[in-house]
Tab-separated table of C-alpha atoms in Angstrom:
chain	number	residue	atom	x	y	z
Q	38	UNK	CA	0.000	0.000	0.000
Q	39	UNK	CA	1.470	3.338	-1.082
Q	40	UNK	CA	1.782	5.880	1.719
Q	41	UNK	CA	3.212	9.376	1.737
Q	42	UNK	CA	4.228	11.246	4.874
Q	43	UNK	CA	5.246	14.878	5.116
Q	44	UNK	CA	7.739	15.948	7.765
Q	45	UNK	CA	9.442	19.167	8.772
Q	46	UNK	CA	9.205	22.139	11.111
Q	47	UNK	CA	5.702	23.339	11.877
Q	48	UNK	CA	6.856	26.877	12.604
Q	49	UNK	CA	9.096	29.018	10.401
Q	50	UNK	CA	10.124	32.617	10.970
Q	51	UNK	CA	9.422	35.284	8.332
Q	52	UNK	CA	12.182	35.678	5.727
Q	53	UNK	CA	13.551	32.205	6.502
Q	54	UNK	CA	13.337	29.014	4.418
Q	55	UNK	CA	10.565	26.478	4.727
Q	56	UNK	CA	11.808	22.918	4.287
Q	57	UNK	CA	9.622	19.838	4.061
Q	58	UNK	CA	10.320	16.226	3.172
Q	59	UNK	CA	7.895	13.639	1.852
Q	60	UNK	CA	8.744	9.995	2.519
Q	61	UNK	CA	7.274	7.303	0.313
Q	62	UNK	CA	6.562	3.806	1.554
Q	63	UNK	CA	5.086	0.907	-0.366
Q	64	UNK	CA	6.481	1.982	-3.707
Q	65	UNK	CA	9.462	3.378	-5.572
Q	66	UNK	CA	10.157	7.042	-6.055
Q	67	UNK	CA	12.057	6.180	-9.223
Q	68	UNK	CA	8.828	6.104	-11.180
Q	69	UNK	CA	5.913	8.523	-11.708
Q	70	UNK	CA	6.159	12.203	-10.737
Q	71	UNK	CA	5.963	13.846	-7.344
Q	72	UNK	CA	4.125	17.022	-6.401
Q	73	UNK	CA	3.741	19.558	-3.659
Q	74	UNK	CA	0.398	21.270	-3.183
Q	75	UNK	CA	-0.626	23.643	-0.418
Q	76	UNK	CA	-3.805	24.990	1.128
Q	77	UNK	CA	-3.937	28.214	3.101
Q	78	UNK	CA	-6.398	28.242	6.017
Q	79	UNK	CA	-9.944	28.350	4.704
Q	80	UNK	CA	-8.744	28.561	1.091
Q	81	UNK	CA	-8.487	26.310	-1.942
Q	82	UNK	CA	-5.703	24.089	-3.218
Q	83	UNK	CA	-2.654	25.695	-4.793
Q	84	UNK	CA	-0.233	23.686	-6.910
Q	85	UNK	CA	3.387	24.442	-5.986
Q	86	UNK	CA	5.349	22.233	-8.349
Q	87	UNK	CA	6.441	18.737	-9.261
Q	88	UNK	CA	9.510	16.718	-10.094
Q	89	UNK	CA	9.781	13.845	-12.531
Q	90	UNK	CA	11.814	10.755	-11.756
Q	91	UNK	CA	14.328	12.193	-14.254
Q	92	UNK	CA	14.841	15.184	-11.963
Q	93	UNK	CA	13.090	17.650	-14.265
Q	94	UNK	CA	11.002	20.150	-12.356
Q	95	UNK	CA	8.054	22.414	-13.053
Q	96	UNK	CA	6.963	25.179	-10.707
Q	97	UNK	CA	3.994	27.468	-10.233
Q	98	UNK	CA	5.035	30.707	-11.962
Q	99	UNK	CA	3.886	32.739	-8.964
Q	100	UNK	CA	6.288	30.828	-6.672
Q	101	UNK	CA	9.026	29.849	-9.106
Q	102	UNK	CA	11.644	32.309	-7.850
Q	103	UNK	CA	11.421	30.898	-4.303
Q	104	UNK	CA	10.792	27.170	-4.806
Q	105	UNK	CA	13.071	24.193	-5.180
Q	106	UNK	CA	11.871	20.594	-5.341
Q	107	UNK	CA	14.399	17.776	-5.229
Q	108	UNK	CA	14.363	14.002	-4.961
Q	109	UNK	CA	16.572	11.554	-3.070
Q	110	UNK	CA	15.984	8.142	-4.608
Q	111	UNK	CA	18.275	6.417	-2.099
Q	112	UNK	CA	15.936	7.443	0.711
Q	113	UNK	CA	12.689	7.227	-1.272
Q	114	UNK	CA	12.054	10.875	-0.428
Q	115	UNK	CA	11.434	14.153	-2.175
Q	116	UNK	CA	11.682	17.598	-0.677
Q	117	UNK	CA	10.385	21.142	-0.883
Q	118	UNK	CA	12.269	24.322	-0.087
Q	119	UNK	CA	10.518	27.680	-0.124
Q	120	UNK	CA	12.694	30.692	0.589
Q	121	UNK	CA	11.900	34.145	2.002
Q	122	UNK	CA	8.619	33.059	3.522
Q	123	UNK	CA	5.945	35.438	4.771
Q	124	UNK	CA	2.688	34.961	6.639
Q	125	UNK	CA	1.038	34.343	3.260
Q	126	UNK	CA	2.948	31.060	3.060
Q	127	UNK	CA	1.177	29.718	6.147
Q	128	UNK	CA	-0.661	26.652	4.887
Q	129	UNK	CA	-1.124	22.923	5.036
Q	130	UNK	CA	1.427	21.454	2.650
Q	131	UNK	CA	0.589	18.195	0.890
Q	132	UNK	CA	2.837	15.882	-1.063
Q	133	UNK	CA	1.273	13.684	-3.716
Q	134	UNK	CA	2.151	11.046	-6.295
Q	135	UNK	CA	1.470	11.920	-9.900
Q	136	UNK	CA	0.559	9.398	-12.581
Q	137	UNK	CA	0.375	9.656	-16.346
Q	138	UNK	CA	-1.886	7.603	-18.569
Q	139	UNK	CA	-2.854	8.123	-22.189
Q	140	UNK	CA	-6.204	8.163	-23.938
Q	141	UNK	CA	-6.037	8.274	-27.739
Q	142	UNK	CA	-2.673	9.990	-27.505
Q	143	UNK	CA	-3.752	12.591	-24.951
Q	144	UNK	CA	-1.947	12.561	-21.640
Q	145	UNK	CA	-3.940	12.338	-18.443
Q	146	UNK	CA	-2.028	13.617	-15.430
Q	147	UNK	CA	-3.467	13.060	-11.971
Q	148	UNK	CA	-2.564	12.562	-8.312
Q	149	UNK	CA	-3.693	9.271	-6.862
Q	150	UNK	CA	-2.001	9.216	-3.454
Q	151	UNK	CA	-1.638	12.141	-1.080
Q	152	UNK	CA	0.059	12.618	2.251
Q	153	UNK	CA	-2.038	13.628	5.238
Q	154	UNK	CA	-0.664	17.176	5.064
Q	155	UNK	CA	1.664	19.202	7.270
Q	156	UNK	CA	0.664	22.542	8.745
Q	157	UNK	CA	3.413	25.118	8.478
Q	158	UNK	CA	2.915	28.428	10.232
Q	159	UNK	CA	5.060	31.429	9.379
Q	160	UNK	CA	5.384	33.619	12.441
Q	161	UNK	CA	8.036	35.283	14.536
A	31	UNK	CA	-0.443	28.900	-15.730
A	32	UNK	CA	-4.072	28.855	-16.879
A	33	UNK	CA	-6.961	29.483	-14.532
A	34	UNK	CA	-9.799	27.064	-13.795
A	35	UNK	CA	-13.106	28.563	-12.697
A	36	UNK	CA	-15.634	26.820	-10.467
A	37	UNK	CA	-18.849	27.962	-8.854
A	38	UNK	CA	-18.143	28.544	-5.145
A	39	UNK	CA	-21.144	26.597	-3.886
A	40	UNK	CA	-23.784	24.167	-5.082
A	41	UNK	CA	-26.550	22.394	-3.200
A	42	UNK	CA	-28.563	19.267	-3.928
A	43	UNK	CA	-31.424	17.466	-2.240
A	44	UNK	CA	-30.620	14.060	-0.844
A	45	UNK	CA	-30.911	11.433	-3.563
A	46	UNK	CA	-31.024	13.945	-6.416
A	47	UNK	CA	-28.473	14.619	-9.140
A	48	UNK	CA	-26.063	17.539	-9.185
A	49	UNK	CA	-23.421	18.788	-11.567
A	50	UNK	CA	-20.301	20.757	-10.709
A	51	UNK	CA	-18.568	22.572	-13.532
A	52	UNK	CA	-15.039	23.737	-14.197
A	53	UNK	CA	-14.051	26.107	-16.990
A	54	UNK	CA	-10.667	26.973	-18.387
A	55	UNK	CA	-8.657	27.182	-21.583
A	56	UNK	CA	-6.394	24.309	-20.553
A	57	UNK	CA	-9.406	21.984	-20.683
A	58	UNK	CA	-9.478	22.273	-24.452
A	59	UNK	CA	-6.273	20.220	-24.530
A	60	UNK	CA	-6.142	18.369	-21.219
A	61	UNK	CA	-8.666	16.364	-19.269
A	62	UNK	CA	-9.760	17.548	-15.848
A	63	UNK	CA	-9.397	15.533	-12.698
A	64	UNK	CA	-11.708	15.902	-9.731
A	65	UNK	CA	-10.810	15.725	-6.050
A	66	UNK	CA	-13.122	15.528	-3.068
A	67	UNK	CA	-11.994	17.085	0.192
A	68	UNK	CA	-13.767	16.771	3.513
A	69	UNK	CA	-12.878	18.962	6.515
A	70	UNK	CA	-9.545	18.094	8.037
A	71	UNK	CA	-8.728	15.512	5.369
A	72	UNK	CA	-6.419	15.328	2.395
A	73	UNK	CA	-8.004	15.527	-1.054
A	74	UNK	CA	-9.267	12.272	-2.544
A	75	UNK	CA	-9.219	11.585	-6.277
A	76	UNK	CA	-12.750	10.757	-7.482
A	77	UNK	CA	-12.513	11.177	-11.275
A	78	UNK	CA	-9.540	11.336	-13.609
A	79	UNK	CA	-9.274	11.700	-17.330
A	80	UNK	CA	-12.265	11.307	-19.605
A	81	UNK	CA	-14.390	9.539	-16.994
A	82	UNK	CA	-12.332	7.173	-14.859
A	83	UNK	CA	-13.035	6.306	-11.248
A	84	UNK	CA	-10.289	5.017	-8.950
A	85	UNK	CA	-10.985	1.813	-7.117
A	86	UNK	CA	-13.413	2.357	-4.250
A	87	UNK	CA	-15.117	5.443	-5.665
A	88	UNK	CA	-18.890	4.891	-6.009
A	89	UNK	CA	-20.297	4.801	-9.531
A	90	UNK	CA	-22.633	7.689	-8.700
A	91	UNK	CA	-19.626	9.917	-9.512
A	92	UNK	CA	-19.023	10.554	-13.211
A	93	UNK	CA	-17.156	13.032	-15.349
A	94	UNK	CA	-17.601	14.615	-18.747
A	95	UNK	CA	-16.133	17.395	-20.806
A	96	UNK	CA	-16.878	19.588	-23.784
A	97	UNK	CA	-14.735	22.359	-25.149
A	98	UNK	CA	-13.347	24.380	-22.265
A	99	UNK	CA	-15.733	22.967	-19.679
A	100	UNK	CA	-15.460	19.855	-17.535
A	101	UNK	CA	-18.235	18.569	-15.311
A	102	UNK	CA	-18.507	16.287	-12.328
A	103	UNK	CA	-21.919	14.707	-11.860
A	104	UNK	CA	-23.138	13.076	-8.683
A	105	UNK	CA	-26.195	10.926	-9.435
A	106	UNK	CA	-28.240	10.212	-6.322
A	107	UNK	CA	-26.249	12.350	-3.924
A	108	UNK	CA	-25.691	10.967	-0.447
A	109	UNK	CA	-25.075	12.791	2.794
A	110	UNK	CA	-21.458	11.622	2.756
A	111	UNK	CA	-20.900	13.383	-0.565
A	112	UNK	CA	-21.067	16.750	1.178
A	113	UNK	CA	-17.567	18.136	0.682
A	114	UNK	CA	-15.434	20.556	-1.302
A	115	UNK	CA	-14.682	19.502	-4.870
A	116	UNK	CA	-11.694	20.714	-6.857
A	117	UNK	CA	-10.930	20.331	-10.531
A	118	UNK	CA	-7.337	20.199	-11.746
A	119	UNK	CA	-5.503	19.946	-15.027
A	120	UNK	CA	-2.224	20.627	-16.732
A	121	UNK	CA	-1.620	23.230	-19.389
A	122	UNK	CA	0.615	23.424	-22.426
A	123	UNK	CA	3.539	24.818	-20.441
A	124	UNK	CA	3.642	21.695	-18.269
A	125	UNK	CA	2.391	23.455	-15.170
A	126	UNK	CA	-0.707	22.458	-13.259
A	127	UNK	CA	-3.598	24.381	-11.857
A	128	UNK	CA	-6.488	23.790	-9.466
A	129	UNK	CA	-9.890	25.370	-9.638
A	130	UNK	CA	-11.040	27.477	-6.715
A	131	UNK	CA	-13.240	24.677	-5.405
A	132	UNK	CA	-16.980	24.107	-5.095
A	133	UNK	CA	-18.635	23.474	-1.755
A	134	UNK	CA	-21.341	20.850	-2.221
A	135	UNK	CA	-24.134	20.871	0.332
A	136	UNK	CA	-26.528	17.916	0.485
A	137	UNK	CA	-29.891	19.051	1.833
C-alpha cells in the first residue's frame, strides 16, 4: 500500500526558508512524478510544483523564484524548499504522487495518493 | 499557468443529481481531474481523465467534458458526498492548476 508522509518544522520565521520532506513507503520514487500542493487556512488548493523521476522540475510561476523541489531516490524521499517566507505562506502542505496515462494519444495527469498534510505556520 | 473557474457553492437534495462545472482554456487540450476534500482531510481523487473512477469510488460519480468545460456529476447524492470539490488539469507549459473549489451541500 502506497503511503506518503510529510515531515518538517511546523513553525518558520518570516524571511527564513521552509523545508519539508515527503517519505514514500510501499512503492518506488524512481517512477511517476511527485508534487507539492498547499492549502492556506480556509482557502483552496494551490499547486506548488512537481519533479519527474528524471529530476526535471516544473513550478507554479507565482512561486518559481522561491521554490526548489528535489528528490533523493536512495531514501525514497522528495523535498520542498521555499525561501523568504511570509505569513502568506502559512498553509497545510501536501505531497502527492502523480501518474500519467494516455487516452487516444492525450496525456492524463493526476494525483492518486496524497500525504495527510503538514501545517506550516510562518510567524516570529 | 491557466486558470480554472468553479462555482463557489452548489446544493442538492438528498438522492437527487447535481453537476459541478469547471471552466478553463487548458481543458481544451487536457482532461480535468476531480478531487473531493472533507474537513480536516487530504483531497481524494474521485474522477480522472475522460471519466475514470479510482478503485473504491462509487459509480454515482461521473465526469464529462466539452470544449473548455469539464463537469462532475453526482447521481443520487448521499449525505457523505457533502464536501469541497476541486478540478485540476495541466496546461501546455507543463504546469498544473487547481480550480477554486466548489462546496457541495446535500440538503
